[in-house]
């Protein structure tokens, strides 16, 4: 079965890397869908985000990285993904992702697997990395690439 992991990945963190590696252990193929939302401002261009993730998994033939700008379930259908995988760090994440999973299943029939974050990585988020970076802090320990 093919799984889809989605996010803005701005930047792609060690938490994202953990979810991708765990998903690869569970599914035959994995697509990392890099979301593009014209209402958001990104630190990196879409191509930079895609290229960084592709480089990280260059030796993994079962993984593809693609951009998308429509509904996640439409992208999942187009790519033949049978499941969407989302990492959750907290109860707040869980509630948000569960609501998304419920509506996605209702409108498409596609299930979502919610993977709890590794407790050691639960504090890592792209937002936190961008904030630390903004104030001149070294964020290399939070980035796998």
XYZ file of N, CA, C and O in Angstrom:
580
model
N 0.837 -1.184 0.000
C 0.000 0.000 0.000
C 0.879 1.244 0.000
O 1.954 1.265 0.576
N 0.380 2.265 -0.646
C 1.077 3.547 -0.735
C 0.509 4.506 0.312
O -0.699 4.642 0.436
N 1.411 5.147 1.064
C 1.016 6.109 2.090
C 1.456 7.505 1.681
O 2.481 7.678 1.015
N 0.692 8.485 2.120
C 0.984 9.882 1.844
C 1.223 10.618 3.156
O 0.392 10.543 4.071
N 2.361 11.303 3.255
C 2.663 12.174 4.390
C 2.653 13.591 3.856
O 3.337 13.888 2.874
N 1.883 14.460 4.496
C 1.788 15.824 3.983
C 2.187 16.856 5.034
O 2.132 16.604 6.230
N 2.580 18.014 4.540
C 2.915 19.132 5.403
C 3.548 20.226 4.578
O 3.789 20.062 3.383
N 3.840 21.343 5.230
C 4.556 22.404 4.518
C 6.060 22.157 4.582
O 6.796 22.587 3.709
N 6.514 21.479 5.639
C 7.927 21.116 5.789
C 8.846 22.331 5.611
O 9.817 22.283 4.869
N 8.513 23.384 6.334
C 9.240 24.650 6.201
C 9.800 25.103 7.542
O 9.222 25.996 8.176
N 10.888 24.507 7.978
C 11.729 23.515 7.321
C 11.350 22.079 7.711
O 10.578 21.854 8.627
N 11.951 21.132 7.012
C 11.823 19.709 7.301
C 12.684 19.423 8.527
O 13.884 19.664 8.519
N 12.059 18.932 9.603
C 12.754 18.767 10.880
C 13.081 17.305 11.183
O 12.630 16.401 10.464
N 13.790 17.092 12.286
C 14.085 15.726 12.729
C 12.796 14.999 13.130
O 12.730 13.775 13.035
N 11.781 15.746 13.538
C 10.482 15.133 13.815
C 9.825 14.608 12.545
O 9.285 13.498 12.529
N 9.887 15.389 11.476
C 9.363 14.931 10.188
C 10.128 13.690 9.725
O 9.531 12.715 9.252
N 11.442 13.744 9.864
C 12.289 12.619 9.458
C 11.885 11.343 10.198
O 11.795 10.270 9.607
N 11.609 11.452 11.489
C 11.191 10.297 12.281
C 9.881 9.716 11.753
O 9.760 8.498 11.598
N 8.918 10.571 11.446
C 7.628 10.100 10.922
C 7.816 9.443 9.558
O 7.237 8.386 9.276
N 8.640 10.019 8.694
C 8.888 9.427 7.372
C 9.523 8.046 7.531
O 9.084 7.069 6.913
N 10.530 7.916 8.359
C 11.215 6.627 8.542
C 10.280 5.567 9.129
O 10.298 4.412 8.705
N 9.451 5.963 10.068
C 8.495 5.019 10.654
C 7.430 4.612 9.642
O 6.983 3.462 9.610
N 7.029 5.547 8.784
C 6.044 5.241 7.754
C 6.641 4.295 6.715
O 5.970 3.365 6.255
N 7.898 4.503 6.360
C 8.577 3.591 5.430
C 8.629 2.165 5.978
O 8.601 1.196 5.212
N 8.694 2.019 7.295
C 8.717 0.688 7.908
C 7.348 0.008 7.855
O 7.261 -1.217 7.968
N 6.288 0.793 7.651
C 4.925 0.260 7.666
C 4.305 0.045 6.289
O 3.393 -0.768 6.144
N 4.779 0.810 5.277
C 4.127 0.789 3.971
C 5.117 0.512 2.850
O 6.310 0.752 2.988
N 4.587 0.018 1.724
C 5.413 -0.334 0.571
C 6.009 0.890 -0.115
O 7.146 0.847 -0.581
N 5.217 1.934 -0.222
C 5.646 3.165 -0.882
C 5.179 4.357 -0.061
O 4.114 4.303 0.565
N 5.967 5.435 -0.095
C 5.622 6.647 0.636
C 5.803 7.844 -0.285
O 6.816 7.966 -0.965
N 4.803 8.697 -0.281
C 4.904 9.974 -0.977
C 4.927 11.061 0.093
O 4.074 11.075 0.984
N 5.895 11.939 0.013
C 5.921 13.114 0.869
C 5.329 14.246 0.031
O 5.914 14.642 -0.980
N 4.163 14.698 0.438
C 3.472 15.770 -0.272
C 3.788 17.108 0.365
O 3.409 17.357 1.509
N 4.487 17.942 -0.376
C 4.860 19.272 0.109
C 3.740 20.232 -0.268
O 3.542 20.540 -1.446
N 3.019 20.667 0.745
C 1.873 21.537 0.510
C 2.280 22.945 0.115
O 3.210 23.518 0.676
N 1.561 23.480 -0.854
C 1.778 24.845 -1.317
C 0.467 25.602 -1.127
O -0.547 25.241 -1.703
N 0.508 26.618 -0.291
C -0.674 27.421 0.015
C -0.332 28.871 -0.299
O 0.513 29.465 0.378
N -0.994 29.441 -1.293
C -0.676 30.811 -1.709
C -0.969 31.836 -0.616
O -0.493 32.969 -0.676
N -1.719 31.450 0.414
C -2.011 32.372 1.522
C -0.909 32.362 2.588
O -0.959 33.162 3.514
N 0.054 31.465 2.461
C 1.145 31.369 3.436
C 2.442 31.936 2.868
O 2.673 31.884 1.666
N 3.279 32.425 3.761
C 4.618 32.865 3.390
C 5.591 31.804 3.883
O 5.512 31.392 5.050
N 6.484 31.373 3.014
C 7.423 30.307 3.354
C 8.837 30.835 3.491
O 9.235 31.771 2.805
N 9.608 30.197 4.342
C 11.025 30.495 4.542
C 11.822 30.021 3.324
O 12.760 30.666 2.907
N 11.451 28.868 2.801
C 12.109 28.281 1.636
C 11.111 28.178 0.485
O 9.917 28.029 0.725
N 11.621 28.218 -0.730
C 10.741 28.011 -1.875
C 10.279 26.553 -1.904
O 10.869 25.689 -1.252
N 9.256 26.297 -2.673
C 8.753 24.929 -2.820
C 9.857 24.026 -3.348
O 10.065 22.911 -2.839
N 10.578 24.491 -4.360
C 11.659 23.678 -4.936
C 12.761 23.385 -3.926
O 13.296 22.281 -3.891
N 13.105 24.367 -3.107
C 14.128 24.145 -2.073
C 13.674 23.085 -1.081
O 14.454 22.196 -0.694
N 12.420 23.149 -0.675
C 11.897 22.161 0.274
C 11.878 20.774 -0.348
O 12.303 19.799 0.276
N 11.407 20.685 -1.581
C 11.359 19.394 -2.270
C 12.764 18.826 -2.449
O 13.015 17.655 -2.155
N 13.684 19.641 -2.931
C 15.047 19.162 -3.177
C 15.746 18.706 -1.900
O 16.457 17.708 -1.898
N 15.541 19.421 -0.811
C 16.163 19.041 0.461
C 15.653 17.676 0.926
O 16.438 16.827 1.373
N 14.347 17.453 0.809
C 13.774 16.171 1.230
C 14.234 15.061 0.292
O 14.598 13.968 0.741
N 14.256 15.317 -1.006
C 14.734 14.310 -1.965
C 16.181 13.913 -1.678
O 16.535 12.742 -1.742
N 17.006 14.894 -1.376
C 18.407 14.599 -1.049
C 18.506 13.730 0.196
O 19.313 12.812 0.254
N 17.680 14.016 1.183
C 17.701 13.256 2.439
C 17.418 11.783 2.198
O 17.979 10.917 2.859
N 16.543 11.473 1.248
C 16.128 10.093 0.983
C 16.570 9.611 -0.398
O 15.916 8.759 -0.988
N 17.666 10.128 -0.871
C 18.150 9.781 -2.215
C 18.362 8.280 -2.384
O 18.208 7.759 -3.490
N 18.681 7.582 -1.310
C 18.935 6.140 -1.384
C 17.691 5.305 -1.086
O 17.810 4.082 -0.919
N 16.546 5.932 -1.010
C 15.307 5.216 -0.702
C 14.388 5.220 -1.919
O 13.659 6.190 -2.150
N 14.411 4.129 -2.715
C 13.616 4.092 -3.945
C 12.104 4.039 -3.712
O 11.337 4.305 -4.634
N 11.683 3.737 -2.500
C 10.244 3.642 -2.219
C 9.619 4.975 -1.846
O 8.432 5.045 -1.571
N 10.405 6.052 -1.874
C 9.911 7.357 -1.464
C 9.956 8.354 -2.613
O 10.953 8.445 -3.319
N 8.856 9.092 -2.780
C 8.773 10.171 -3.762
C 8.411 11.458 -3.031
O 7.713 11.417 -2.011
N 8.841 12.577 -3.566
C 8.500 13.886 -2.996
C 7.860 14.718 -4.098
O 8.441 14.877 -5.171
N 6.659 15.231 -3.818
C 5.926 16.004 -4.814
C 5.210 17.166 -4.150
O 4.770 17.064 -3.008
N 5.066 18.248 -4.892
C 4.307 19.405 -4.406
C 2.846 19.238 -4.800
O 2.522 18.588 -5.794
N 1.977 19.862 -3.993
C 0.562 19.895 -4.342
C -0.071 21.148 -3.742
O 0.427 21.684 -2.752
N -1.142 21.614 -4.371
C -1.784 22.836 -3.888
C -3.301 22.703 -3.804
O -3.992 23.694 -3.602
N -3.795 21.492 -3.935
C -5.238 21.272 -3.834
C -5.543 20.536 -2.533
O -4.686 20.467 -1.644
N -6.730 20.011 -2.396
C -7.079 19.263 -1.194
C -6.184 18.025 -1.071
O -5.910 17.345 -2.066
N -5.798 17.716 0.139
C -4.937 16.560 0.387
C -5.573 15.279 -0.144
O -4.885 14.457 -0.752
N -6.876 15.107 0.048
C -7.517 13.872 -0.422
C -7.530 13.791 -1.949
O -7.425 12.696 -2.501
N -7.631 14.921 -2.626
C -7.570 14.901 -4.091
C -6.167 14.513 -4.550
O -6.003 13.734 -5.500
N -5.166 15.052 -3.872
C -3.779 14.679 -4.171
C -3.561 13.189 -3.884
O -2.960 12.477 -4.692
N -4.061 12.711 -2.759
C -3.919 11.295 -2.393
C -4.543 10.393 -3.459
O -3.927 9.402 -3.883
N -5.726 10.732 -3.897
C -6.391 9.944 -4.954
C -5.578 9.939 -6.239
O -5.385 8.891 -6.859
N -5.121 11.123 -6.636
C -4.338 11.255 -7.869
C -3.066 10.394 -7.809
O -2.654 9.814 -8.806
N -2.476 10.311 -6.638
C -1.223 9.565 -6.475
C -1.438 8.095 -6.112
O -0.479 7.344 -5.996
N -2.690 7.700 -5.918
C -2.994 6.311 -5.591
C -2.655 5.924 -4.156
O -2.434 4.739 -3.866
N -2.636 6.899 -3.254
C -2.338 6.608 -1.847
C -3.581 6.073 -1.155
O -4.668 6.633 -1.297
N -3.415 4.996 -0.405
C -4.537 4.399 0.311
C -4.711 4.931 1.716
O -5.732 4.679 2.356
N -3.714 5.657 2.202
C -3.774 6.183 3.568
C -2.946 7.462 3.659
O -1.959 7.625 2.944
N -3.392 8.357 4.527
C -2.650 9.576 4.842
C -2.045 9.369 6.222
O -2.729 8.885 7.134
N -0.776 9.700 6.390
C -0.103 9.558 7.678
C 0.249 10.944 8.205
O 0.816 11.758 7.477
N -0.103 11.200 9.464
C 0.209 12.474 10.106
C 0.846 12.196 11.461
O 0.387 11.328 12.199
N 1.878 12.951 11.777
C 2.484 12.872 13.095
C 1.764 13.808 14.042
O 1.330 14.885 13.645
N 1.618 13.381 15.294
C 0.990 14.234 16.301
C 1.904 14.323 17.523
O 2.402 13.323 18.017
N 2.140 15.558 17.978
C 3.051 15.808 19.095
C 2.325 15.998 20.410
O 2.913 15.840 21.464
N 1.062 16.406 20.347
C 0.346 16.785 21.565
C -1.143 16.534 21.384
O -1.614 16.210 20.292
N -1.880 16.753 22.477
C -3.331 16.636 22.412
C -3.891 17.655 21.425
O -4.816 17.366 20.660
N -3.317 18.851 21.419
C -3.751 19.901 20.489
C -3.586 19.429 19.041
O -4.508 19.562 18.227
N -2.409 18.871 18.711
C -2.186 18.312 17.374
C -3.202 17.201 17.086
O -3.766 17.126 16.000
N -3.384 16.322 18.069
C -4.283 15.182 17.885
C -5.693 15.654 17.525
O -6.296 15.148 16.573
N -6.217 16.608 18.283
C -7.577 17.092 18.024
C -7.702 17.693 16.625
O -8.660 17.423 15.909
N -6.725 18.513 16.239
C -6.748 19.117 14.911
C -6.681 18.043 13.828
O -7.492 18.029 12.889
N -5.721 17.128 13.950
C -5.538 16.098 12.917
C -6.693 15.102 12.889
O -7.063 14.614 11.828
N -7.292 14.821 14.050
C -8.440 13.919 14.078
C -9.623 14.534 13.333
O -10.307 13.858 12.564
N -9.841 15.837 13.534
C -10.909 16.510 12.804
C -10.655 16.479 11.301
O -11.580 16.234 10.513
N -9.418 16.742 10.906
C -9.059 16.668 9.486
C -9.270 15.248 8.954
O -9.808 15.061 7.859
N -8.846 14.260 9.741
C -9.000 12.853 9.337
C -10.475 12.499 9.156
O -10.844 11.814 8.186
N -11.318 12.957 10.076
C -12.752 12.663 9.993
C -13.362 13.238 8.724
O -14.097 12.553 8.006
N -13.053 14.506 8.427
C -13.643 15.116 7.237
C -13.056 14.508 5.962
O -13.773 14.271 4.986
N -11.751 14.213 5.980
C -11.133 13.584 4.803
C -11.757 12.227 4.512
O -12.020 11.889 3.355
N -11.993 11.448 5.558
C -12.617 10.134 5.360
C -14.047 10.297 4.849
O -14.497 9.560 3.968
N -14.736 11.263 5.395
C -16.133 11.482 4.993
C -16.248 11.866 3.521
O -17.149 11.411 2.811
N -15.340 12.738 3.040
C -15.474 13.207 1.656
C -14.752 12.325 0.645
O -14.989 12.455 -0.555
N -13.879 11.406 1.129
C -13.104 10.620 0.167
C -13.038 9.130 0.460
O -12.678 8.347 -0.419
N -13.304 8.745 1.703
C -13.143 7.344 2.085
C -11.711 6.977 2.448
O -11.434 5.843 2.808
N -10.795 7.929 2.365
C -9.383 7.671 2.673
C -9.152 7.851 4.176
O -9.509 8.877 4.747
N -8.580 6.825 4.790
C -8.283 6.870 6.217
C -6.982 7.605 6.486
O -6.110 7.695 5.620
N -6.841 8.082 7.710
C -5.627 8.746 8.175
C -5.087 7.978 9.371
O -5.837 7.643 10.294
N -3.807 7.703 9.350
C -3.105 7.079 10.467
C -2.380 8.179 11.228
O -1.561 8.901 10.652
N -2.699 8.333 12.504
C -2.043 9.332 13.342
C -0.936 8.642 14.137
O -1.211 7.774 14.960
N 0.308 9.039 13.865
C 1.460 8.464 14.560
C 1.913 9.414 15.669
O 2.258 10.564 15.391
N 1.930 8.947 16.899
C 2.429 9.812 17.969
C 3.915 10.095 17.774
O 4.675 9.210 17.380
N 4.306 11.317 18.061
C 5.715 11.694 17.943
C 6.540 10.929 18.966
O 6.062 10.593 20.049
N 7.775 10.669 18.611
C 8.736 10.159 19.581
C 8.781 11.200 20.703
O 8.947 12.395 20.430
N 8.616 10.809 21.973
C 8.604 11.794 23.060
C 9.822 12.722 23.068
O 9.701 13.896 23.414
N 10.967 12.215 22.647
C 12.171 13.054 22.623
C 12.101 14.136 21.556
O 12.860 15.103 21.597
N 11.178 13.987 20.607
C 11.061 14.942 19.504
C 9.775 15.758 19.554
O 9.531 16.590 18.678
N 8.945 15.541 20.548
C 7.629 16.175 20.610
C 7.700 17.701 20.692
O 6.754 18.384 20.324
N 8.814 18.242 21.141
C 8.932 19.707 21.238
C 9.409 20.341 19.942
O 9.434 21.563 19.818
N 9.768 19.532 18.965
C 10.329 20.048 17.715
C 9.209 20.320 16.710
O 8.422 19.435 16.399
N 9.167 21.543 16.223
C 8.214 21.904 15.176
C 8.900 22.878 14.222
O 9.859 23.558 14.590
N 8.380 22.958 13.026
C 8.911 23.921 12.057
C 8.768 25.342 12.573
O 9.664 26.175 12.397
N 7.649 25.625 13.232
C 7.426 26.963 13.785
C 8.497 27.306 14.814
O 9.057 28.405 14.803
N 8.804 26.354 15.700
C 9.821 26.574 16.719
C 11.188 26.802 16.072
O 11.928 27.701 16.464
N 11.505 26.031 15.053
C 12.787 26.184 14.365
C 12.875 27.559 13.709
O 13.893 28.247 13.821
N 11.817 27.980 13.042
C 11.823 29.311 12.409
C 11.982 30.416 13.447
O 12.707 31.392 13.227
N 11.324 30.271 14.583
C 11.418 31.275 15.644
C 12.846 31.364 16.193
O 13.395 32.457 16.353
N 13.453 30.235 16.486
C 14.836 30.232 16.978
C 15.778 30.834 15.936
O 16.673 31.618 16.272
N 15.561 30.464 14.687
C 16.387 30.975 13.599
C 16.253 32.501 13.484
O 17.243 33.213 13.284
N 15.033 32.991 13.629
C 14.773 34.434 13.555
C 15.606 35.205 14.582
O 16.077 36.303 14.311
N 15.814 34.599 15.752
C 16.574 35.254 16.808
C 18.052 34.855 16.804
O 18.760 35.050 17.783
N 18.496 34.295 15.672
C 19.918 34.030 15.486
C 20.454 32.781 16.170
O 21.675 32.620 16.284
N 19.589 31.916 16.609
C 20.032 30.693 17.277
C 20.406 29.621 16.260
O 19.845 29.542 15.171
N 21.339 28.783 16.656
C 21.739 27.644 15.836
C 20.633 26.593 15.920
O 20.279 26.145 17.021
N 20.081 26.202 14.788
C 18.988 25.230 14.774
C 19.418 23.890 14.149
O 18.578 23.019 13.946
N 20.685 23.725 13.907
C 21.178 22.535 13.210
C 20.791 21.222 13.901
O 20.573 20.214 13.245
N 20.681 21.239 15.222
C 20.337 19.993 15.928
C 18.900 19.551 15.650
O 18.550 18.405 15.902
N 18.066 20.448 15.111
C 16.678 20.122 14.829
C 16.414 19.771 13.365
O 15.296 19.454 12.997
N 17.463 19.864 12.540
C 17.328 19.643 11.099
C 18.154 18.445 10.665
O 19.346 18.390 10.914
N 17.524 17.477 9.986
C 18.270 16.296 9.552
C 19.068 16.532 8.282
O 19.910 15.725 7.909
N 18.810 17.634 7.595
C 19.405 17.876 6.290
C 20.383 19.036 6.359
O 20.161 19.992 7.016
